[in-house]
Amino acid sequence: MTSPSHLPPQPPPVPAPAPGSSPVPGTPRQGRTGFAVKPVLTGRKVVLRPFTAEDTDTMAAIIDDPEVLRYTFAPRGALTRERLLAWYGSRGEPHDRLDLAVTDRASGELVGESVLYDWREGDRSCLFRILLGPRGRDRGLGTETVRLMLAHAFERLGLNRVELGVYSFNHRARRAYEKAGFVVEGVRREASLRGGEAFDEMVMSVLAREWREHRGYPGGTAKR
């Protein structure tokens, strides 16, 4: 399951925050303080944890997977090992985004990444993306990851809106997003050219008031 995405240019270094505990549910952290904290989010099937430099080689293999390449935007420049090492080794530093490694809770294996980014403080909104390699697919890991990230966004960071983009032909990802509460709000027509063919990009979002109603299970699709 992937969303259109790419690795942006390396941001300037920001001093890492001092270690801190996660906030109590119901008392959202606002602004940079909340994004500076890199939590561990635990579900029944996945554990989302901060990245380390040791994750570089596994992520390089995941990013090079044919399905990942099909469903994501082309990166800006070559993804050399040095560039990936600098990227994943510094994911604990930014105070305006949250990059977490998706791991299989049963085995501890790293299977992908999940990201809240492009934070707009005044609007209390951000973008979301997820990328899973072959060993993280078709087992419900993606849907649970989306729910964990949305819970953190709304209940801990105090956001009002989370948005994503997904290609119209990425049916698996769209189903997973809808199961977690995302709704289609628009279409960017023929936004991407792949092999000379134009494809639409669906714009989907979840609002805080919607999240309060269903907590990631719209229509009562599962026990909360």
mmCIF file of C-alpha atoms in Angstrom:
data_model
loop_
_atom_site.group_PDB
_atom_site.id
_atom_site.type_symbol
_atom_site.label_atom_id
_atom_site.label_comp_id
_atom_site.label_asym_id
_atom_site.label_seq_id
_atom_site.Cartn_x
_atom_site.Cartn_y
_atom_site.Cartn_z
ATOM 1 C CA MET A 1 0.000 0.000 0.000
ATOM 2 C CA THR A 2 1.513 3.301 -1.052
ATOM 3 C CA SER A 3 0.586 6.920 -1.566
ATOM 4 C CA PRO A 4 2.132 9.180 -4.209
ATOM 5 C CA SER A 5 5.311 10.395 -2.562
ATOM 6 C CA HIS A 6 9.001 11.007 -2.906
ATOM 7 C CA LEU A 7 11.938 11.787 -0.665
ATOM 8 C CA PRO A 8 12.245 15.588 -0.506
ATOM 9 C CA PRO A 9 15.610 17.333 -0.418
ATOM 10 C CA GLN A 10 17.464 16.925 2.846
ATOM 11 C CA PRO A 11 16.305 19.653 5.276
ATOM 12 C CA PRO A 12 18.809 21.693 7.281
ATOM 13 C CA PRO A 13 19.752 20.069 10.600
ATOM 14 C CA VAL A 14 17.571 20.894 13.584
ATOM 15 C CA PRO A 15 18.704 20.156 17.149
ATOM 16 C CA ALA A 16 17.122 16.939 18.369
ATOM 17 C CA PRO A 17 14.542 17.337 21.164
ATOM 18 C CA ALA A 18 15.140 16.051 24.621
ATOM 19 C CA PRO A 19 13.487 12.692 25.293
ATOM 20 C CA GLY A 20 9.967 12.998 26.638
ATOM 21 C CA SER A 21 6.971 10.878 27.382
ATOM 22 C CA SER A 22 3.895 10.734 25.195
ATOM 23 C CA PRO A 23 1.098 13.112 26.174
ATOM 24 C CA VAL A 24 -1.963 11.822 27.967
ATOM 25 C CA PRO A 25 -4.850 10.998 25.574
ATOM 26 C CA GLY A 26 -7.301 13.861 25.363
ATOM 27 C CA THR A 27 -4.646 16.533 25.941
ATOM 28 C CA PRO A 28 -3.301 17.252 22.443
ATOM 29 C CA ARG A 29 0.157 18.659 21.964
ATOM 30 C CA GLN A 30 0.066 21.697 19.706
ATOM 31 C CA GLY A 31 2.628 23.007 17.252
ATOM 32 C CA ARG A 32 6.272 22.130 16.994
ATOM 33 C CA THR A 33 6.442 20.576 20.444
ATOM 34 C CA GLY A 34 4.108 17.774 19.339
ATOM 35 C CA PHE A 35 5.897 17.019 16.082
ATOM 36 C CA ALA A 36 9.285 17.130 17.823
ATOM 37 C CA VAL A 37 8.319 14.122 19.936
ATOM 38 C CA LYS A 38 8.925 10.881 17.996
ATOM 39 C CA PRO A 39 6.631 8.325 19.636
ATOM 40 C CA VAL A 40 6.344 4.559 19.514
ATOM 41 C CA LEU A 41 2.800 3.648 18.460
ATOM 42 C CA THR A 42 1.739 0.071 19.139
ATOM 43 C CA GLY A 43 -1.178 -1.813 17.613
ATOM 44 C CA ARG A 44 -2.178 -5.461 17.497
ATOM 45 C CA LYS A 45 -0.238 -6.133 14.297
ATOM 46 C CA VAL A 46 2.288 -3.315 13.950
ATOM 47 C CA VAL A 47 4.664 -1.212 15.977
ATOM 48 C CA LEU A 48 5.510 2.217 14.576
ATOM 49 C CA ARG A 49 8.840 3.446 15.866
ATOM 50 C CA PRO A 50 11.406 6.162 15.095
ATOM 51 C CA PHE A 51 13.871 5.440 12.291
ATOM 52 C CA THR A 52 17.570 4.813 12.818
ATOM 53 C CA ALA A 53 20.466 4.802 10.370
ATOM 54 C CA GLU A 54 20.475 0.985 10.621
ATOM 55 C CA ASP A 55 17.156 0.939 8.733
ATOM 56 C CA THR A 56 18.735 2.352 5.567
ATOM 57 C CA ASP A 57 19.481 -0.838 3.642
ATOM 58 C CA THR A 58 16.075 -2.379 4.331
ATOM 59 C CA MET A 59 14.312 0.813 3.261
ATOM 60 C CA ALA A 60 16.464 1.006 0.121
ATOM 61 C CA ALA A 61 15.240 -2.451 -0.894
ATOM 62 C CA ILE A 62 11.614 -1.536 -0.125
ATOM 63 C CA ILE A 63 11.792 1.689 -2.129
ATOM 64 C CA ASP A 64 13.217 -0.243 -5.084
ATOM 65 C CA ASP A 65 10.290 -2.693 -5.120
ATOM 66 C CA PRO A 66 8.420 -2.601 -8.480
ATOM 67 C CA GLU A 67 5.024 -1.996 -6.866
ATOM 68 C CA VAL A 68 6.383 0.835 -4.749
ATOM 69 C CA LEU A 69 7.917 2.397 -7.856
ATOM 70 C CA ARG A 70 4.609 2.085 -9.689
ATOM 71 C CA TYR A 71 2.527 3.811 -7.031
ATOM 72 C CA THR A 72 4.855 6.635 -5.940
ATOM 73 C CA PHE A 73 6.211 9.791 -7.494
ATOM 74 C CA ALA A 74 9.711 9.689 -8.942
ATOM 75 C CA PRO A 75 12.317 10.948 -6.436
ATOM 76 C CA ARG A 76 14.224 14.169 -6.935
ATOM 77 C CA GLY A 77 17.606 12.849 -7.987
ATOM 78 C CA ALA A 78 19.275 9.494 -7.524
ATOM 79 C CA LEU A 79 18.576 7.676 -4.255
ATOM 80 C CA THR A 80 22.151 6.752 -3.433
ATOM 81 C CA ARG A 81 22.929 4.856 -0.253
ATOM 82 C CA GLU A 82 24.637 7.975 1.105
ATOM 83 C CA ARG A 83 21.512 10.032 0.528
ATOM 84 C CA LEU A 84 19.245 7.416 2.100
ATOM 85 C CA LEU A 85 21.624 7.020 5.050
ATOM 86 C CA ALA A 86 21.550 10.757 5.677
ATOM 87 C CA TRP A 87 17.762 10.782 5.331
ATOM 88 C CA TYR A 88 16.813 7.880 7.604
ATOM 89 C CA GLY A 89 19.577 8.688 10.061
ATOM 90 C CA SER A 90 18.111 12.149 10.631
ATOM 91 C CA ARG A 91 14.378 11.434 10.890
ATOM 92 C CA GLY A 92 14.453 12.170 14.606
ATOM 93 C CA GLU A 93 15.494 15.784 14.035
ATOM 94 C CA PRO A 94 12.656 17.630 12.214
ATOM 95 C CA HIS A 95 10.191 19.511 14.407
ATOM 96 C CA ASP A 96 7.571 19.910 11.666
ATOM 97 C CA ARG A 97 6.993 16.325 10.475
ATOM 98 C CA LEU A 98 6.821 12.767 11.792
ATOM 99 C CA ASP A 99 8.478 9.834 9.986
ATOM 100 C CA LEU A 100 7.968 6.429 11.607
ATOM 101 C CA ALA A 101 9.178 2.976 10.638
ATOM 102 C CA VAL A 102 6.409 0.390 10.216
ATOM 103 C CA THR A 103 7.395 -2.918 11.803
ATOM 104 C CA ASP A 104 5.627 -6.265 12.087
ATOM 105 C CA ARG A 105 4.834 -6.603 15.777
ATOM 106 C CA ALA A 106 5.186 -10.392 15.733
ATOM 107 C CA SER A 107 8.640 -10.497 14.143
ATOM 108 C CA GLY A 108 10.026 -6.986 14.558
ATOM 109 C CA GLU A 109 10.735 -6.863 10.820
ATOM 110 C CA LEU A 110 10.808 -3.438 9.171
ATOM 111 C CA VAL A 111 8.224 -3.442 6.358
ATOM 112 C CA GLY A 112 7.757 0.223 5.435
ATOM 113 C CA GLU A 113 7.259 3.795 6.565
ATOM 114 C CA SER A 114 4.433 6.113 7.577
ATOM 115 C CA VAL A 115 4.708 9.896 7.509
ATOM 116 C CA LEU A 116 2.857 13.039 8.612
ATOM 117 C CA TYR A 117 4.365 15.988 6.735
ATOM 118 C CA ASP A 118 3.753 19.390 5.154
ATOM 119 C CA TRP A 119 2.368 20.601 8.461
ATOM 120 C CA ARG A 120 0.422 23.862 8.257
ATOM 121 C CA GLU A 121 0.328 25.230 11.772
ATOM 122 C CA GLY A 122 -2.270 27.947 11.190
ATOM 123 C CA ASP A 123 -4.692 25.494 9.578
ATOM 124 C CA ARG A 124 -3.900 22.615 11.974
ATOM 125 C CA SER A 125 -3.523 20.316 8.982
ATOM 126 C CA CYS A 126 -0.924 18.116 7.357
ATOM 127 C CA LEU A 127 -0.427 15.533 4.627
ATOM 128 C CA PHE A 128 -0.088 11.792 5.177
ATOM 129 C CA ARG A 129 1.643 9.048 3.236
ATOM 130 C CA ILE A 130 2.476 5.397 3.765
ATOM 131 C CA LEU A 131 4.783 3.031 1.922
ATOM 132 C CA LEU A 132 4.862 -0.732 2.477
ATOM 133 C CA GLY A 133 7.171 -3.277 0.927
ATOM 134 C CA PRO A 134 6.136 -6.788 -0.210
ATOM 135 C CA ARG A 135 6.357 -8.316 3.282
ATOM 136 C CA GLY A 136 3.976 -5.732 4.712
ATOM 137 C CA ARG A 137 1.075 -6.203 2.318
ATOM 138 C CA ASP A 138 -2.235 -8.069 2.383
ATOM 139 C CA ARG A 139 -2.171 -8.733 6.137
ATOM 140 C CA GLY A 140 -3.971 -5.699 7.514
ATOM 141 C CA LEU A 141 -0.755 -3.977 8.592
ATOM 142 C CA GLY A 142 -1.422 -0.981 6.379
ATOM 143 C CA THR A 143 -4.927 -0.276 7.643
ATOM 144 C CA GLU A 144 -3.830 -0.527 11.265
ATOM 145 C CA THR A 145 -0.897 1.790 10.554
ATOM 146 C CA VAL A 146 -3.241 4.388 9.068
ATOM 147 C CA ARG A 147 -5.489 4.223 12.145
ATOM 148 C CA LEU A 148 -2.565 4.581 14.537
ATOM 149 C CA MET A 149 -1.214 7.599 12.671
ATOM 150 C CA LEU A 150 -4.626 9.265 12.517
ATOM 151 C CA ALA A 151 -5.193 8.686 16.232
ATOM 152 C CA HIS A 152 -1.857 10.346 16.938
ATOM 153 C CA ALA A 153 -2.607 13.235 14.563
ATOM 154 C CA PHE A 154 -6.004 14.056 16.028
ATOM 155 C CA GLU A 155 -5.742 12.962 19.663
ATOM 156 C CA ARG A 156 -2.124 13.880 20.426
ATOM 157 C CA LEU A 157 -1.147 16.589 17.930
ATOM 158 C CA GLY A 158 -4.510 18.322 17.929
ATOM 159 C CA LEU A 159 -4.814 18.509 14.145
ATOM 160 C CA ASN A 160 -8.099 19.313 12.426
ATOM 161 C CA ARG A 161 -7.448 17.776 9.007
ATOM 162 C CA VAL A 162 -5.236 15.076 7.490
ATOM 163 C CA GLU A 163 -5.033 14.781 3.703
ATOM 164 C CA LEU A 164 -3.460 12.368 1.226
ATOM 165 C CA GLY A 165 -3.250 11.740 -2.504
ATOM 166 C CA VAL A 166 -3.633 8.324 -4.126
ATOM 167 C CA TYR A 167 -3.553 7.319 -7.777
ATOM 168 C CA SER A 168 -6.898 6.237 -9.202
ATOM 169 C CA PHE A 169 -5.477 2.835 -10.165
ATOM 170 C CA ASN A 170 -4.198 2.072 -6.648
ATOM 171 C CA HIS A 171 -7.368 0.299 -5.543
ATOM 172 C CA ARG A 172 -5.808 -1.576 -2.612
ATOM 173 C CA ALA A 173 -4.567 1.614 -0.976
ATOM 174 C CA ARG A 174 -7.841 3.455 -1.524
ATOM 175 C CA ARG A 175 -9.802 0.632 0.163
ATOM 176 C CA ALA A 176 -7.466 0.712 3.159
ATOM 177 C CA TYR A 177 -7.780 4.475 3.487
ATOM 178 C CA GLU A 178 -11.565 4.319 3.289
ATOM 179 C CA LYS A 179 -11.668 1.590 5.955
ATOM 180 C CA ALA A 180 -9.778 3.948 8.272
ATOM 181 C CA GLY A 181 -12.101 6.888 7.603
ATOM 182 C CA PHE A 182 -10.640 8.815 4.658
ATOM 183 C CA VAL A 183 -13.199 10.146 2.186
ATOM 184 C CA VAL A 184 -12.682 11.247 -1.407
ATOM 185 C CA GLU A 185 -13.162 14.979 -1.731
ATOM 186 C CA GLY A 186 -11.800 15.648 -5.200
ATOM 187 C CA VAL A 187 -9.875 14.445 -8.222
ATOM 188 C CA ARG A 188 -6.764 15.919 -9.810
ATOM 189 C CA ARG A 189 -7.501 14.883 -13.361
ATOM 190 C CA GLU A 190 -4.659 13.321 -15.351
ATOM 191 C CA ALA A 191 -2.199 14.466 -12.708
ATOM 192 C CA SER A 192 0.414 11.829 -13.549
ATOM 193 C CA LEU A 193 1.834 10.421 -16.761
ATOM 194 C CA ARG A 194 2.984 6.792 -16.563
ATOM 195 C CA GLY A 195 4.285 5.105 -19.701
ATOM 196 C CA GLY A 196 2.651 7.768 -21.824
ATOM 197 C CA GLU A 197 -0.752 7.232 -20.177
ATOM 198 C CA ALA A 198 -2.411 9.866 -17.979
ATOM 199 C CA PHE A 199 -3.878 8.919 -14.596
ATOM 200 C CA ASP A 200 -6.017 10.783 -12.090
ATOM 201 C CA GLU A 201 -5.005 11.388 -8.490
ATOM 202 C CA MET A 202 -7.693 11.130 -5.817
ATOM 203 C CA VAL A 203 -7.582 13.662 -2.982
ATOM 204 C CA MET A 204 -8.799 12.146 0.297
ATOM 205 C CA SER A 205 -9.048 13.535 3.821
ATOM 206 C CA VAL A 206 -10.263 12.972 7.372
ATOM 207 C CA LEU A 207 -11.454 15.750 9.680
ATOM 208 C CA ALA A 208 -11.167 15.820 13.450
ATOM 209 C CA ARG A 209 -14.948 15.910 13.922
ATOM 210 C CA GLU A 210 -15.264 12.813 11.714
ATOM 211 C CA TRP A 211 -12.552 11.048 13.676
ATOM 212 C CA ARG A 212 -14.338 11.749 16.953
ATOM 213 C CA GLU A 213 -17.393 9.979 15.567
ATOM 214 C CA HIS A 214 -15.791 6.782 14.250
ATOM 215 C CA ARG A 215 -12.196 6.557 15.615
ATOM 216 C CA GLY A 216 -11.052 4.900 12.386
ATOM 217 C CA TYR A 217 -14.010 2.536 11.987
ATOM 218 C CA PRO A 218 -16.596 4.342 9.828
ATOM 219 C CA GLY A 219 -19.867 2.494 9.697
ATOM 220 C CA GLY A 220 -18.917 0.351 12.686
ATOM 221 C CA THR A 221 -16.757 -1.959 10.572
ATOM 222 C CA ALA A 222 -14.916 -3.358 13.590
ATOM 223 C CA LYS A 223 -14.795 -3.262 17.367
ATOM 224 C CA ARG A 224 -13.168 -0.132 18.723
#
